[in-house]
Coordinates of C-alpha atoms in Angstrom, one line a residue:
M1 CA 4.3 13.7 5.4
D2 CA 7.6 15.2 3.9
R3 CA 7.0 14.0 0.3
E4 CA 11.1 15.1 -1.2
P5 CA 12.4 11.8 0.5
L6 CA 9.7 10.1 -1.5
A7 CA 10.7 12.2 -4.6
Q8 CA 14.2 11.8 -4.3
F9 CA 13.7 7.9 -3.8
R10 CA 11.7 7.9 -7.0
R11 CA 13.8 10.0 -9.0
A12 CA 16.4 7.7 -11.5
S13 CA 20.5 8.4 -10.7
P14 CA 21.8 8.8 -13.8
E15 CA 23.2 5.1 -14.1
E16 CA 20.1 4.3 -13.5
T17 CA 18.3 2.8 -16.7
A18 CA 15.6 0.5 -15.3
T19 CA 11.9 1.0 -16.6
P20 CA 8.3 0.3 -15.5
G21 CA 7.8 -3.6 -15.5
E22 CA 11.9 -4.3 -15.3
S23 CA 12.2 -3.3 -11.8
G24 CA 12.1 -6.8 -10.5
D25 CA 8.7 -8.8 -9.9
H26 CA 9.8 -9.4 -6.5
A27 CA 9.8 -7.9 -3.3
G28 CA 13.8 -7.8 -1.7
R29 CA 14.4 -10.0 1.1
F30 CA 14.6 -7.3 4.2
M31 CA 10.7 -6.0 2.5
T32 CA 9.4 -9.7 2.3
H33 CA 10.5 -10.6 6.0
L34 CA 8.8 -7.0 7.3
V35 CA 5.7 -8.0 5.4
E36 CA 5.6 -11.7 6.5
R37 CA 5.6 -10.3 9.9
L38 CA 2.8 -8.2 9.4
S39 CA 0.2 -10.3 8.5
D40 CA -2.4 -9.4 9.9
H41 CA -1.6 -5.8 9.1
P42 CA -2.6 -3.8 5.7
A43 CA 0.7 -3.8 4.1
V44 CA 2.3 -3.5 0.0
V45 CA 5.7 -3.2 -1.1
F46 CA 6.1 -1.5 -4.3
S47 CA 8.6 -0.7 -6.9
R48 CA 10.1 2.5 -7.5
F49 CA 7.9 2.8 -10.4
G50 CA 4.6 1.9 -8.0
E51 CA 4.1 -1.7 -9.1
V52 CA 2.8 -4.1 -6.1
L53 CA 5.2 -6.2 -5.4
S54 CA 3.8 -8.0 -2.5
Q55 CA 0.8 -7.7 -0.4
T56 CA -0.9 -9.3 2.9
P57 CA -3.7 -10.6 2.6
P58 CA -5.9 -7.9 4.7
A59 CA -4.2 -5.5 1.8
I60 CA -5.7 -7.9 -0.9
A61 CA -9.4 -7.5 1.0
L62 CA -8.7 -3.2 1.3
F63 CA -6.9 -2.7 -2.1
G64 CA -7.9 -5.9 -4.5
D65 CA -4.9 -8.6 -5.8
Y66 CA -2.3 -6.8 -7.6
T67 CA 0.2 -9.1 -7.4
R68 CA -1.4 -11.4 -9.9
F69 CA -1.2 -8.9 -12.7
G70 CA 1.8 -8.2 -14.7
R71 CA 3.6 -4.9 -16.1
S72 CA 1.8 -1.6 -15.7
S73 CA -1.4 -3.5 -14.4
R74 CA 0.1 -3.9 -11.3
S75 CA 0.2 -0.4 -10.3
L76 CA -2.4 1.0 -8.6
V77 CA -2.8 4.0 -10.4
D78 CA -3.2 2.5 -13.9
R79 CA -5.8 0.0 -12.5
W80 CA -7.8 2.6 -10.0
F81 CA -8.7 5.2 -12.3
P82 CA -10.1 3.5 -15.4
D83 CA -11.3 0.4 -13.5
L84 CA -14.6 1.9 -12.0
A85 CA -15.3 -1.6 -10.6
V86 CA -12.1 -1.5 -8.6
R87 CA -13.4 2.2 -7.3
E88 CA -16.1 0.6 -6.1
H89 CA -15.4 -2.9 -4.5
Y90 CA -12.3 -1.4 -2.2
L91 CA -10.4 1.1 0.0
V92 CA -11.4 4.9 -0.9
R93 CA -10.0 8.0 1.0
V94 CA -12.3 10.3 2.2
G95 CA -10.4 12.8 4.2
V96 CA -8.2 13.4 7.4
T97 CA -9.2 14.1 10.9
D98 CA -8.6 15.9 14.0
H99 CA -5.8 13.6 15.2
D100 CA -1.9 14.0 13.6
H101 CA -1.4 11.4 10.7
L102 CA -4.8 9.5 11.1
R103 CA -6.6 9.6 7.6
R104 CA -10.5 8.6 7.3
Y105 CA -11.1 5.9 4.9
W106 CA -14.2 3.9 3.5
H107 CA -14.4 0.2 2.3
P108 CA -17.5 -0.9 1.0
E109 CA -18.1 -3.7 3.2
L110 CA -16.2 -2.9 6.2
G111 CA -17.3 0.9 6.4
G112 CA -15.8 3.7 7.9
L113 CA -12.0 3.0 9.0
E114 CA -9.7 5.7 11.0
L115 CA -5.9 4.5 9.7
Y116 CA -2.4 5.8 10.1
R117 CA -0.4 5.0 6.8
Q118 CA 3.2 4.4 7.7
L119 CA 6.0 4.6 4.2
L120 CA 9.3 2.6 4.7
L121 CA 11.7 3.6 1.6
D122 CA 14.3 0.6 0.5
P123 CA 17.4 2.6 -1.0
V124 CA 19.4 0.0 -1.7
E125 CA 16.1 -2.2 -3.6
Y126 CA 14.2 1.0 -4.5
Q127 CA 11.2 -0.3 -2.8
V128 CA 8.4 1.2 -0.9
L129 CA 6.7 -0.6 2.0
L130 CA 3.3 1.0 2.9
V131 CA 1.9 0.5 5.9
F132 CA -1.8 1.1 7.8
M133 CA -2.2 0.8 11.2
A134 CA -5.3 1.5 13.3
V135 CA -5.3 2.9 17.0
P136 CA -5.5 0.5 19.1
G137 CA -8.9 -0.7 21.2
S138 CA -10.6 1.6 18.6
P139 CA -13.5 0.0 15.8
S140 CA -11.2 0.3 13.1
E141 CA -8.6 -1.8 15.2
E142 CA -11.2 -4.1 15.2
K143 CA -12.3 -4.4 11.5
L144 CA -8.9 -4.5 10.6
R145 CA -8.7 -7.9 12.9
L146 CA -11.7 -9.0 11.4
L147 CA -10.5 -8.6 7.8
A148 CA -7.4 -10.5 8.7
A149 CA -8.9 -13.3 10.4
A150 CA -11.5 -13.5 7.2
G151 CA -7.7 -13.7 5.1
D152 CA -6.9 -16.8 7.2

C-alpha cells in the first residue's frame, strides 16, 4: 500500500485546528451509506485521528465494539496495546501470503483467515473506510459469511 496518500490525509492543513475527540462523533453521510451496503463485510470508518466512528456487525465481531466508547477509547491503537483482553479475543494480523495484498489473520473463534483489506479516503470529511474481503469461494469467505449471519 502506498502510505503517502494516507500520510497526507492525516496531516492537518494549516487552517485545520481540530484535535482528537473533536473531529466529529459520526461517520459522514457518504461513509454511512457505504457501510450500510457492506453489512456482510467487516468494515470500519475512522476519523483522521484513528477514532472508530462506525462499524459493521462483522467488524464488531472481529475487532470488538469501539463505537460505544468515547474520545481516545474509540481508537484501535489506544485500546489494543494496553488491553490484553482485546488482543486475546479479536483479530490479529499474522503475515502475508503468496498473493498480492492478501494477508493472513488469526481470530480466536474463526481460526485462520486470508483477507484483502482496502482503504477508501474521504478528503472532505477527513474519514477513512477500511474494508476486509475474502477471496470468493474460499474458506475465509465462508467464515466471514457465518460471522455476518451470527451478527444478525
